[in-house]
XYZ file of C-alpha atoms in Angstrom:
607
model
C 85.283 109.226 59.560
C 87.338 108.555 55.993
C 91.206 109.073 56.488
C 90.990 111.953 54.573
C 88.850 113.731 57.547
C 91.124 111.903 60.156
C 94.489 113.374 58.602
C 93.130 116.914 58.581
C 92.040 117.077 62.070
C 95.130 115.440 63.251
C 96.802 118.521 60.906
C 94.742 120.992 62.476
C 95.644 120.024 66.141
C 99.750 120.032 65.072
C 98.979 123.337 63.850
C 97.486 125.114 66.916
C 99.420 123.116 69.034
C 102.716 124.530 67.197
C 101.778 127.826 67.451
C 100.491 127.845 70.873
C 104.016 126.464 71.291
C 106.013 129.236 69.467
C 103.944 132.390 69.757
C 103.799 131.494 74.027
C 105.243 134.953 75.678
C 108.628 133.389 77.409
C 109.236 133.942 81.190
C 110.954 137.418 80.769
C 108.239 138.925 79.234
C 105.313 137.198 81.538
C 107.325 138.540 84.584
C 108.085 142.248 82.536
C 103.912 142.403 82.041
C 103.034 142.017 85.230
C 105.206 144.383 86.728
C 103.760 146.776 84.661
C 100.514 146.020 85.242
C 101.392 145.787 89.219
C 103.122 149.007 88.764
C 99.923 150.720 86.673
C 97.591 149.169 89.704
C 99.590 150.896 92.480
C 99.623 154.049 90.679
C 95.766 153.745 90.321
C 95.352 153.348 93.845
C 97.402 156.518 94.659
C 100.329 154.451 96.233
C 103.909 154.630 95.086
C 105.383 152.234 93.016
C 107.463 149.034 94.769
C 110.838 149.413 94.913
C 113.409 147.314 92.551
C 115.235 145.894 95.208
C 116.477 143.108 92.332
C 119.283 145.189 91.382
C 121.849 146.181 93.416
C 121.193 150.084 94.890
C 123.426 152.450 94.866
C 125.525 153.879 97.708
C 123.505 157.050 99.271
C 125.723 159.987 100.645
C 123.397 162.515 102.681
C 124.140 166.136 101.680
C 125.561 167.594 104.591
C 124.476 171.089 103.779
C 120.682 169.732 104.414
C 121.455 168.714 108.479
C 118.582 170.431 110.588
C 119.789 171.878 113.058
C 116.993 170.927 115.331
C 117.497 167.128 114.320
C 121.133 167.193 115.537
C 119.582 167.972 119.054
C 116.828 165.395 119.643
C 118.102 162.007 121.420
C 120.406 160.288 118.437
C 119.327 162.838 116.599
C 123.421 163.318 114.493
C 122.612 159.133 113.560
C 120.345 160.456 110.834
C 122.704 161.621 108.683
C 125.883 160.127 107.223
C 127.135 157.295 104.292
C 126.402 153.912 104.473
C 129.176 151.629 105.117
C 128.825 147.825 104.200
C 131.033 145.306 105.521
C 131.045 141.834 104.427
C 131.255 138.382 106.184
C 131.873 135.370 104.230
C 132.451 132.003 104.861
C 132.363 128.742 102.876
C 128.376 128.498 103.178
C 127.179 132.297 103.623
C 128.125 135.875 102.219
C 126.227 138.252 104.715
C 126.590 142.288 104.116
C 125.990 143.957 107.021
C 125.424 147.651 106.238
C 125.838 150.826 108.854
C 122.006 151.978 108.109
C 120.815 150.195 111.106
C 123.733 148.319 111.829
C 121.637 145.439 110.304
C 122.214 142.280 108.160
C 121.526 143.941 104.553
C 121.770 140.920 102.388
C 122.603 136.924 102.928
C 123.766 134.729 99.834
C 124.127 131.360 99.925
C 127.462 130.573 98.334
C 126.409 126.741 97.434
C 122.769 127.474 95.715
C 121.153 128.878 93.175
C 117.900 130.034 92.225
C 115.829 128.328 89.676
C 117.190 130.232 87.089
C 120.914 130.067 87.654
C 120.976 133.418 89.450
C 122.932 133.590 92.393
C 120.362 132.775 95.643
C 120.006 135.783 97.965
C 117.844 135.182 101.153
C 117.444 138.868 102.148
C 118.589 141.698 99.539
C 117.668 145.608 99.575
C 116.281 148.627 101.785
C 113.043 146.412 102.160
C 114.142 144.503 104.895
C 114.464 145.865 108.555
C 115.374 144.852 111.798
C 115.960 147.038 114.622
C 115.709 148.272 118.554
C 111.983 150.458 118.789
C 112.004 152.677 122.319
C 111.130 155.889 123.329
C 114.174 158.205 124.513
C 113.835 161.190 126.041
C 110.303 161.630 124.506
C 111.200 160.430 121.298
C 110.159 157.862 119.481
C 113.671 156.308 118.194
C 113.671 153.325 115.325
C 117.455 151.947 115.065
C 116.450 150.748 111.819
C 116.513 154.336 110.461
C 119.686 155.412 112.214
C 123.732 155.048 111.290
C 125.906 153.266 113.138
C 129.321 153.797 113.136
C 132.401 151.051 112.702
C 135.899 151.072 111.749
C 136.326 147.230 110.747
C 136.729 146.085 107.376
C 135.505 142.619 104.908
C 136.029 139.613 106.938
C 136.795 136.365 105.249
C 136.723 133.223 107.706
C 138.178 129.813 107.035
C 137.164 126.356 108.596
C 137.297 126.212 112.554
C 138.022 130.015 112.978
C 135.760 132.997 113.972
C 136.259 136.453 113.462
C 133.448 139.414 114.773
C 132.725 143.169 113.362
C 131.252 145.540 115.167
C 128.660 148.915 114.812
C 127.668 151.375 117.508
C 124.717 153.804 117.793
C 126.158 156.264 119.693
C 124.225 159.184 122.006
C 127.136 159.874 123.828
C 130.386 157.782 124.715
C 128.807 156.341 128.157
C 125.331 155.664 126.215
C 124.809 153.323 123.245
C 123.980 150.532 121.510
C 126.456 148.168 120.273
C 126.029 145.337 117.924
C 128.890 142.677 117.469
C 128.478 140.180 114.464
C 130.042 136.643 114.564
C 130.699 134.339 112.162
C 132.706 131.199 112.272
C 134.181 129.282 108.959
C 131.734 126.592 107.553
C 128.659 127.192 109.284
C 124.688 128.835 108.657
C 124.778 130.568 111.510
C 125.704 134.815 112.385
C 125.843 135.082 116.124
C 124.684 138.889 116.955
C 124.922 140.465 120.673
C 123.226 143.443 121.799
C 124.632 145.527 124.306
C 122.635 148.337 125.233
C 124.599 150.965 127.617
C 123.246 153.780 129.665
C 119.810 153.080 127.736
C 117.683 152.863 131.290
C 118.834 156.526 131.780
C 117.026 157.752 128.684
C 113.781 155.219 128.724
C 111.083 155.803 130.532
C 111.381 154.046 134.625
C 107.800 152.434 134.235
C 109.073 150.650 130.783
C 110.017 147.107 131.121
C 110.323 146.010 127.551
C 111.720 147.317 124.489
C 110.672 146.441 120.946
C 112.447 144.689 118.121
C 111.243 145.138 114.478
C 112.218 142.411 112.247
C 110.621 142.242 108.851
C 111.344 141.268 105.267
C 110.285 141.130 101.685
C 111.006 137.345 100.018
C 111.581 136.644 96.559
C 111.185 134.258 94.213
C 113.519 131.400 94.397
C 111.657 128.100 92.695
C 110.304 127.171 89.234
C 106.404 126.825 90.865
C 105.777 130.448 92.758
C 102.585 129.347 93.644
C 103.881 126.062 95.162
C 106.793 128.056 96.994
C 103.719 130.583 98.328
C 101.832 127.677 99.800
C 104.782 126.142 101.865
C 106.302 129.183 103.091
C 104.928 130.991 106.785
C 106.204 131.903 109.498
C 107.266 129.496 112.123
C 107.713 129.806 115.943
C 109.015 127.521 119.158
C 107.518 128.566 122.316
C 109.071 128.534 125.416
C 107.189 124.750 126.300
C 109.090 123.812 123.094
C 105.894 123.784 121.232
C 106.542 124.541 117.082
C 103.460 126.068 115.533
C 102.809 128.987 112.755
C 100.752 130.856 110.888
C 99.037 129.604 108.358
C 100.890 128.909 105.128
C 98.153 129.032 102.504
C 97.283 132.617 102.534
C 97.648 135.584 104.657
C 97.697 135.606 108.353
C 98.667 137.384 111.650
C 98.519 136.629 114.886
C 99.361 138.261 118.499
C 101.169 135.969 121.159
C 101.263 136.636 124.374
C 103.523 133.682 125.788
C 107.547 133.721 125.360
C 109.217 132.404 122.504
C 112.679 130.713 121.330
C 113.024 131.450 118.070
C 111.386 133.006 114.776
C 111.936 131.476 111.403
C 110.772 133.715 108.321
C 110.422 130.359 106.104
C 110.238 129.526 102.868
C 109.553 126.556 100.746
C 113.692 125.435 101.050
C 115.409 128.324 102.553
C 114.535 129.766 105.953
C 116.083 132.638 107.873
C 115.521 132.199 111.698
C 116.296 134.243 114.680
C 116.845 132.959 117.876
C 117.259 134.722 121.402
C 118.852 133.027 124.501
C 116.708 134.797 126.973
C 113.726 134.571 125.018
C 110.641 136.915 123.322
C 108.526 138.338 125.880
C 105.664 138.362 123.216
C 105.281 138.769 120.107
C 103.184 140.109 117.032
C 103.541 138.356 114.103
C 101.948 138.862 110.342
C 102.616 137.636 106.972
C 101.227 138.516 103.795
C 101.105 137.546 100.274
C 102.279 140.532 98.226
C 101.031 141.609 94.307
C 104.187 141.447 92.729
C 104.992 138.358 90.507
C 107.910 137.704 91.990
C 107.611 138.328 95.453
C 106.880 135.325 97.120
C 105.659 136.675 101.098
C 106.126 139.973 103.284
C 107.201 138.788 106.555
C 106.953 140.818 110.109
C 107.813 140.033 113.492
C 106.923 142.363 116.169
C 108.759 140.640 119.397
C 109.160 142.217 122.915
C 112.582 142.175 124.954
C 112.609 142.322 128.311
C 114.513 145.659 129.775
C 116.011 146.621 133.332
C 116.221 149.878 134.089
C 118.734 148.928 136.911
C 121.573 148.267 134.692
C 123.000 148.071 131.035
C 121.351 145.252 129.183
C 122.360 142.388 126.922
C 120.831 140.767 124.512
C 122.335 137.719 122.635
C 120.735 136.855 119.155
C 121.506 133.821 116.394
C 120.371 134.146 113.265
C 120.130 130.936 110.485
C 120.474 131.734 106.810
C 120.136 127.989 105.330
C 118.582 125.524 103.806
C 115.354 123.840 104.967
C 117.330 120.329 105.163
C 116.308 118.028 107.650
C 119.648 116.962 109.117
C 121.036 120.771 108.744
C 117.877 121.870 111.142
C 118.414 119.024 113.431
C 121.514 119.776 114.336
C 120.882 122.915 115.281
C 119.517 120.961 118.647
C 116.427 124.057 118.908
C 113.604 121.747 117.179
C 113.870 124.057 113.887
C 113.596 121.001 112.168
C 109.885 121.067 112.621
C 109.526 123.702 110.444
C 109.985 121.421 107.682
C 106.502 119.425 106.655
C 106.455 115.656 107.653
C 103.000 115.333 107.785
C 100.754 114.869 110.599
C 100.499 111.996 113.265
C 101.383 108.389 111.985
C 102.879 110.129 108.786
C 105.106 112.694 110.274
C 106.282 109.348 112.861
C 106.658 107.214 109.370
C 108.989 110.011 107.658
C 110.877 110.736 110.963
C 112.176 107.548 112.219
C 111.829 105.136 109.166
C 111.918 107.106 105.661
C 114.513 109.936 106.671
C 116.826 107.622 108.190
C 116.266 104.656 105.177
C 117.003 107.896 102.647
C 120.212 109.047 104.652
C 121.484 105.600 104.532
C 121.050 105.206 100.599
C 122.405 108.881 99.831
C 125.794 108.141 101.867
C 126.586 105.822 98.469
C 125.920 109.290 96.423
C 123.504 107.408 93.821
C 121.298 109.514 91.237
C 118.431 110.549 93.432
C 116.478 109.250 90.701
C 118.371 105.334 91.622
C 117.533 106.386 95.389
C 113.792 106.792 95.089
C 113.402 103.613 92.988
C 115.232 101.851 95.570
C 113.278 103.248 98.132
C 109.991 102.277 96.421
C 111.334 98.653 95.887
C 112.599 98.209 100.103
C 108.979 99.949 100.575
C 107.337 97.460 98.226
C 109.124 94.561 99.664
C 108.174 95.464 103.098
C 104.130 95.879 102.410
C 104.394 92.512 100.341
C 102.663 90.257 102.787
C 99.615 92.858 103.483
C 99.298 92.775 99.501
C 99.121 89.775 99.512
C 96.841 89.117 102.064
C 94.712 91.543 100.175
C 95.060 89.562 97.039
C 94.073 86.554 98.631
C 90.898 87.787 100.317
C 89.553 89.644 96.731
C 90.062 86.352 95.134
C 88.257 84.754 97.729
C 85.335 87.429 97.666
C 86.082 86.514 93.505
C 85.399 83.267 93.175
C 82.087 83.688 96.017
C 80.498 86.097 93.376
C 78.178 83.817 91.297
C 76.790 82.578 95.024
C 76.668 86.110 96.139
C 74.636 87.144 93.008
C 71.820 83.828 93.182
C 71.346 84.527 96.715
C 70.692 88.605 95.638
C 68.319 87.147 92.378
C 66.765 85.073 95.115
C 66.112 87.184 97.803
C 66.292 90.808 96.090
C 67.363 93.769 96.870
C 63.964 95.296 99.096
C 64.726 93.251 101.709
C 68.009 94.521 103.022
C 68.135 93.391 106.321
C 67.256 89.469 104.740
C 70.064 90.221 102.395
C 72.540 90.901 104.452
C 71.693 88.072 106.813
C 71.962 85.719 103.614
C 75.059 87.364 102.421
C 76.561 86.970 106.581
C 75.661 83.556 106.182
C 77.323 82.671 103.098
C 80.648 84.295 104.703
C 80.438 82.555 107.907
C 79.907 78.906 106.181
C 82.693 80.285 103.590
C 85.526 81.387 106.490
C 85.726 84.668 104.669
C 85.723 88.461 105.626
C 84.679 90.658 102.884
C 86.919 93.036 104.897
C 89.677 91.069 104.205
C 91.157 92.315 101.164
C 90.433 96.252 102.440
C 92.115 95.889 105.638
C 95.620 95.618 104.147
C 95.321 98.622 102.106
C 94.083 100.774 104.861
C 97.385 99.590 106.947
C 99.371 101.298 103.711
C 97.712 104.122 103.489
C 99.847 105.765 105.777
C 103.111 105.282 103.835
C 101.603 106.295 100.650
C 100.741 109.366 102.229
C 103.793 109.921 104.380
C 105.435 110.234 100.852
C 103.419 112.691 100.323
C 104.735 115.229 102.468
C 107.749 113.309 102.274
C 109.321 114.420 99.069
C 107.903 117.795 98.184
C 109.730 119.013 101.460
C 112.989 117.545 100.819
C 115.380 119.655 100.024
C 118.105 117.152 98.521
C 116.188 116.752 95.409
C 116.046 120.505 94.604
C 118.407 121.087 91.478
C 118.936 117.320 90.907
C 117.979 115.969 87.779
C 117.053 112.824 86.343
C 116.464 111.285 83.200
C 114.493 114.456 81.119
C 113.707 115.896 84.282
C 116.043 119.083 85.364
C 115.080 119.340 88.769
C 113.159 116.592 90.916
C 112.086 118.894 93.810
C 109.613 120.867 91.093
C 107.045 120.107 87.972
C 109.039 118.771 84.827
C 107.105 120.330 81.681
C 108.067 119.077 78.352
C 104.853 120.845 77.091
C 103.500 124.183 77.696
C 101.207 126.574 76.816
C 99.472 129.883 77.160
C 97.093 129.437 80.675
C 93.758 127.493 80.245
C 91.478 127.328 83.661
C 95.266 127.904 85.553
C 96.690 125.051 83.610
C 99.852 126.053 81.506
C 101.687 123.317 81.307
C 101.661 119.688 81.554
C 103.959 116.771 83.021
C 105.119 113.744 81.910
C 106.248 112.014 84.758
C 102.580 112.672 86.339
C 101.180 111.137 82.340
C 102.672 108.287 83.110
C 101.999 108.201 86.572
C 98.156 108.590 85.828
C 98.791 105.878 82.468
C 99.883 103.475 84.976
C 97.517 103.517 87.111
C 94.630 103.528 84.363
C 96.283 100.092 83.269
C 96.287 98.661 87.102
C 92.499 99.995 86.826
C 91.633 97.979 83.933
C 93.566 94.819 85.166
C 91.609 95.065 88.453
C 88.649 95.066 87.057
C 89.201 92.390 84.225
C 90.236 89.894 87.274
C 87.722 90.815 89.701
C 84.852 91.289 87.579
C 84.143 94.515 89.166
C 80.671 95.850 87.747
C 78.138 99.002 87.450
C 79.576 102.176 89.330
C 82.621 100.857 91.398
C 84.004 99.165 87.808
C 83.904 103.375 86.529
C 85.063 105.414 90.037
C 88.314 103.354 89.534
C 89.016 105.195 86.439
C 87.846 108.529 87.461
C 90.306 108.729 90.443
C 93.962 108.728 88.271
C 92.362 111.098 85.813
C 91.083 113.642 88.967
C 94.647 112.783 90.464
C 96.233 114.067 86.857
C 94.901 117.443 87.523
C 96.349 117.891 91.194
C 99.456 116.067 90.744
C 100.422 118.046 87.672
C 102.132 121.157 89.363
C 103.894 118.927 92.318
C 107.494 118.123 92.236
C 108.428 115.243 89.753
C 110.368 113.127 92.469
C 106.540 112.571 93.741
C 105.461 111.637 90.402
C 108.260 109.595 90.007
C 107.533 107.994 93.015
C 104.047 107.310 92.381
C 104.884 106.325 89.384
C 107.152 103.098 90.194
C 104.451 102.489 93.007
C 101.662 102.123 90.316
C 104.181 99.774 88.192
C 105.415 97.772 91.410
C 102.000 97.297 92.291
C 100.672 96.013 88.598
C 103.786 93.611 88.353
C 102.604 92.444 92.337
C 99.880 91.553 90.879
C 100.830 89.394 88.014
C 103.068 87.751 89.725
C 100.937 86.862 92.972
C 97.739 86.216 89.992
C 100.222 83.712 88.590
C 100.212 81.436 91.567
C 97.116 81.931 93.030
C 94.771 79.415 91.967
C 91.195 80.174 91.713
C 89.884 76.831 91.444
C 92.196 75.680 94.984
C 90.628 78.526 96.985
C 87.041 77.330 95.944
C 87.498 74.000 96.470
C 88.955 75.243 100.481
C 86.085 77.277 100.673
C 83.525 74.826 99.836
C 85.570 72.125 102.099
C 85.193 74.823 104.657
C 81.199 74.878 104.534
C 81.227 71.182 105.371
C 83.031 71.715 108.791
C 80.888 71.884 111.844
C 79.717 75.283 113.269
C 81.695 74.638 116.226
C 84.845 74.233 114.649
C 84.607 77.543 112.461
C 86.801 80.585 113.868
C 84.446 83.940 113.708
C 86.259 86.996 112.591
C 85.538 90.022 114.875
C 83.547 91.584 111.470
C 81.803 88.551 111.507
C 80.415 88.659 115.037
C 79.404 92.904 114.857
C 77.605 92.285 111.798
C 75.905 89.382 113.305
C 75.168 91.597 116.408
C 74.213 94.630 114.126
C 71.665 92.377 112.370
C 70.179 90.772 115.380
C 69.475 94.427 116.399
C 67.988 95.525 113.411
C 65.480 92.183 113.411
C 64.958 92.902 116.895
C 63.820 96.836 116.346
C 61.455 95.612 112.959
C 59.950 92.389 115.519
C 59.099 95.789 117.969
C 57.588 97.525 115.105
């Protein structure tokens, strides 16, 4: 190829990579489309479009002149008509609007976040949500969700160590109701909400022991990576044996319980609403499901039984969360709702708990770029593992410099006979003092942290909005360069380039020092590139991470290469041969494989 040829293909590329570049639709119009198309798809299927519950809706006043008669006279039948009221709570963490349509919690913002976009961060907003008392009265099906309550208090504002409540009846006369009281105290997640149901066992059924509560939402959008935020978001449940499971957070799921449970947390990927109940669910039917809409993230419904005397008025005494999925914030909520939040499983989720959670707490109390705090972390982590790394070096340059031996006796014996040539191969070890184990060992025993990091820092919700270096927020994908969708792929990220660049190099290294030949010498280079491809959508703090692992581990390497002396460990090894039989320690590998062998000669002598 001349440098003519070279210098127009080189043109070619800048060219459709420029305009693949410019001409890309931008985020507005992607999201626009696909409401349209959403929209024309419902419409096909005879159901009515979703509402826009994005925008702020309007105040509805009922036309009085439309009251049916009949309505007025069935049980609560006057709650169906009337304005609704919204009051608001705010403290310094939450603004909740709690609006007289079902004397429910309309809308939560979070007064210290912001969605990925700058937009103000909303955990529940609109008519879609619902959450309400389900009975029969009187032979009537009756849905508090649907029905106005009444109050006469105004906006609350609450400061630092005060606490201030509103209240909302549903009223069927004055000695039978249902009576909600909100309350909210100054710098805290949390909207305390009692129930007190009056006169209610007088209209219910005597043969009905439990009542229903209907809690249900629609979740939006609130990170960069939708797809990402739609994998790690479920919901989440504590039993009354303080057992934490969920439904399953990859797709859609339901699922009936009949035990009693603590609490229920609608979560998403760093925000979660949960609501808990002092005397406990009876039961409860859970379901959540992934919804069409771009930027809907879940639909979320919880189906929970209370229990209900029909001796006497009942109370019911609710908490509901509206916060972020941050592992101290959880914790103290002393419930276990911390467990919501990802650690990983067995010796990982033990790893993140009591060593890397605590290590990070301790370097974010000096308020460091979270960028300086994971490449301290990954130096303490580093510094820790050195003696298993080297160990490991050690043993690979012993199985190094017992290659040329390893490949007569393979020349000699061949490769047909593979019980003869592992016997040889034993042999050689034993005489040699060395496990070909030796330098795998090590690496298993890290495997753990490098994958404890892996749950570690997608979930944690300090790095979400933090950026470092050309990366605007750590907690998602950073993506310098994108383009229009090829095979799902629109964009690509730097930090997991030179993540995967890295580790090519390490690759090459290895195999230059260890002379590493035919299949294994190739699979090295394969995994980083397969790696490139998953990594490319996760959060750039992992990247990052993986990123100064692959560099720490490369400089490890020249620096332990540059005092480790080939020529000293064969001289020990061949010193070793001469030493008696007696004398030489067997390594537990040593003595299974001699015992495996023995078996196998035994089973051909039978033969």
């Amino acid at each position: 190829m001349d440098r003519n040829t070279l210098i127009g293909l080189i043109l070619i590329f800048a060219i459709l990579g420029g305009s693949f570049y410019l001409m890309k639709p931008s985020e507005s119009e992607i999201k626009q489309e696909q409401r349209l198309q959403d929209s024309l798809k419902r419409v096909k299927e005879g159901l009515p479009p979703v509402a826009d519950t994005t925008k702020n809706p309007a105040k509805t006043a009922v036309n009085t002149n439309q009251v049916d008669s009949a309505e007025l006279k069935k049980p609560f039948g006057a709650a169906k008509y009337g304005e609704e009221k919204i009051i608001t709570l705010q403290n310094e963490k939450i603004i909740a609007k709690i609006t007289s349509k079902g004397g429910r919690v309309k809308s939560v913002e979070l007064k210290n976040e912001k969605n990925f976009d700058g937009s103000p961060l909303i955990l529940f907003d609109g008519n879609n949500n619902r959450f309400g008392l389900m009975f029969n009265a009187a032979g009537q099906n009756i849905s508090t969700n649907n029905l106005n309550f009444q109050t006469t208090d105004a906006d609350v504002s609450v400061s630092k160590g005060d606490s201030k409540t509103v209240k909302f009846r549903l009223s069927y006369n004055d000695a039978q109701y249902i009576e909600y009281t909100y309350t909210l105290k100054g710098d805290d997640y949390n909207l305390g909400l009692d129930v007190n149901a009056v006169g209610l066992q007088n209209l219910i059924p005597q043969d009905q022991k439990t009542i229903l509560l209907d809690w249900g939402a629609v979740l939006y959008q609130k990170e960069k990576n939708i797809k990402g935020e739609r994998d790690k978001s479920s919901i989440y449940y504590k039993t009354a044996e303080n057992n934490v499971d969920h439904l399953k957070e990859s797709g859609d799921d339901d699922d009936q319980l009949d035990k009693r449970l603590t609490w229920i947390a609608f979560k998403q990927h760093y925000f979660s609403s949960i609501l808990t109940s002092k005397t406990g669910f009876a039961s409860a039917d859970l379901d959540v499901k992934t919804a069409a809409e771009a930027d809907i993230v879940k639909l979320y419904s919880a189906k929970a039984k209370l229990d209900f005397s029909n001796q006497k008025d009942n109370q019911y005494s609710f908490n509901f969360f509206f916060g972020p999925n941050k592992y101290n914030i959880l914790k103290a909520q002393n419930d276990g709702s911390n467990s919501i939040i990802n650690m990983g499983w067995g010796p990982m989720r033990w790893i993140n708990q009591w060593i890397t959670v605590p290590v990070f707490n301790f370097l974010d109390g000096f308020h460091m770029s979270y960028g300086i705090v994971i490449l301290i972390l990954t130096i303490l982590l580093k510094g820790v593992l050195f003696p298993l790394t080297y160990k490991s070096y050690q043993s690979m340059a012993k199985m190094r410099v017992l290659k040329p031996q390893l490949d007569e006796i393979k020349a000699k014996v061949g490769e047909d006979n593979a019980v003869l040539l592992q016997q040889e191969q034993m042999k050689l070890y034993k005489q040699a003092g060395v496990n070909p184990l030796g330098g795998c060992l090590p690496l298993v025993l890290q495997m753990p942290f490098t994958i404890a990091f892996f749950y570690f820092f997608p979930n944690l919700f300090e790095l979400r909005g933090e950026s470092f270096l050309w990366v605007k927020d750590l907690s998602t994908y950073d993506s310098p360069i994108t383009f229009p969708a090829i095979f799902g792929i629109d964009h690509v990220s730097l930090m997991c380039v030179l993540m995967t660049l890295t580790t090519l190099l390490t690759t090459w290294y290895n195999n230059a020092t260890s002379g590493a030949t035919g299949q294994m010498k190739y699979i090295g280079y394969f995994m980083p590139l397969i790696f490139f491809f998953v990594l490319n959508s996760f959060p750039a703090g992992l990247n990052y991470y993986y990123f100064l692992g692959a560099v720490f581990t490369f400089l490890t390497q020249l620096l332990i290469r540059s005092f480790v002396d080939d020529d000293k460990i064969l001289a020990k090894i061949e010193e070793n041969k001469k030493r008696p039989e007696s004398e030489k320690k067997k390594s537990s590998f040593q003595s299974k494989m001699e015992e495996m062998m023995r078996q196998q000669q035994a089973q051909k002598n039978k033969k």
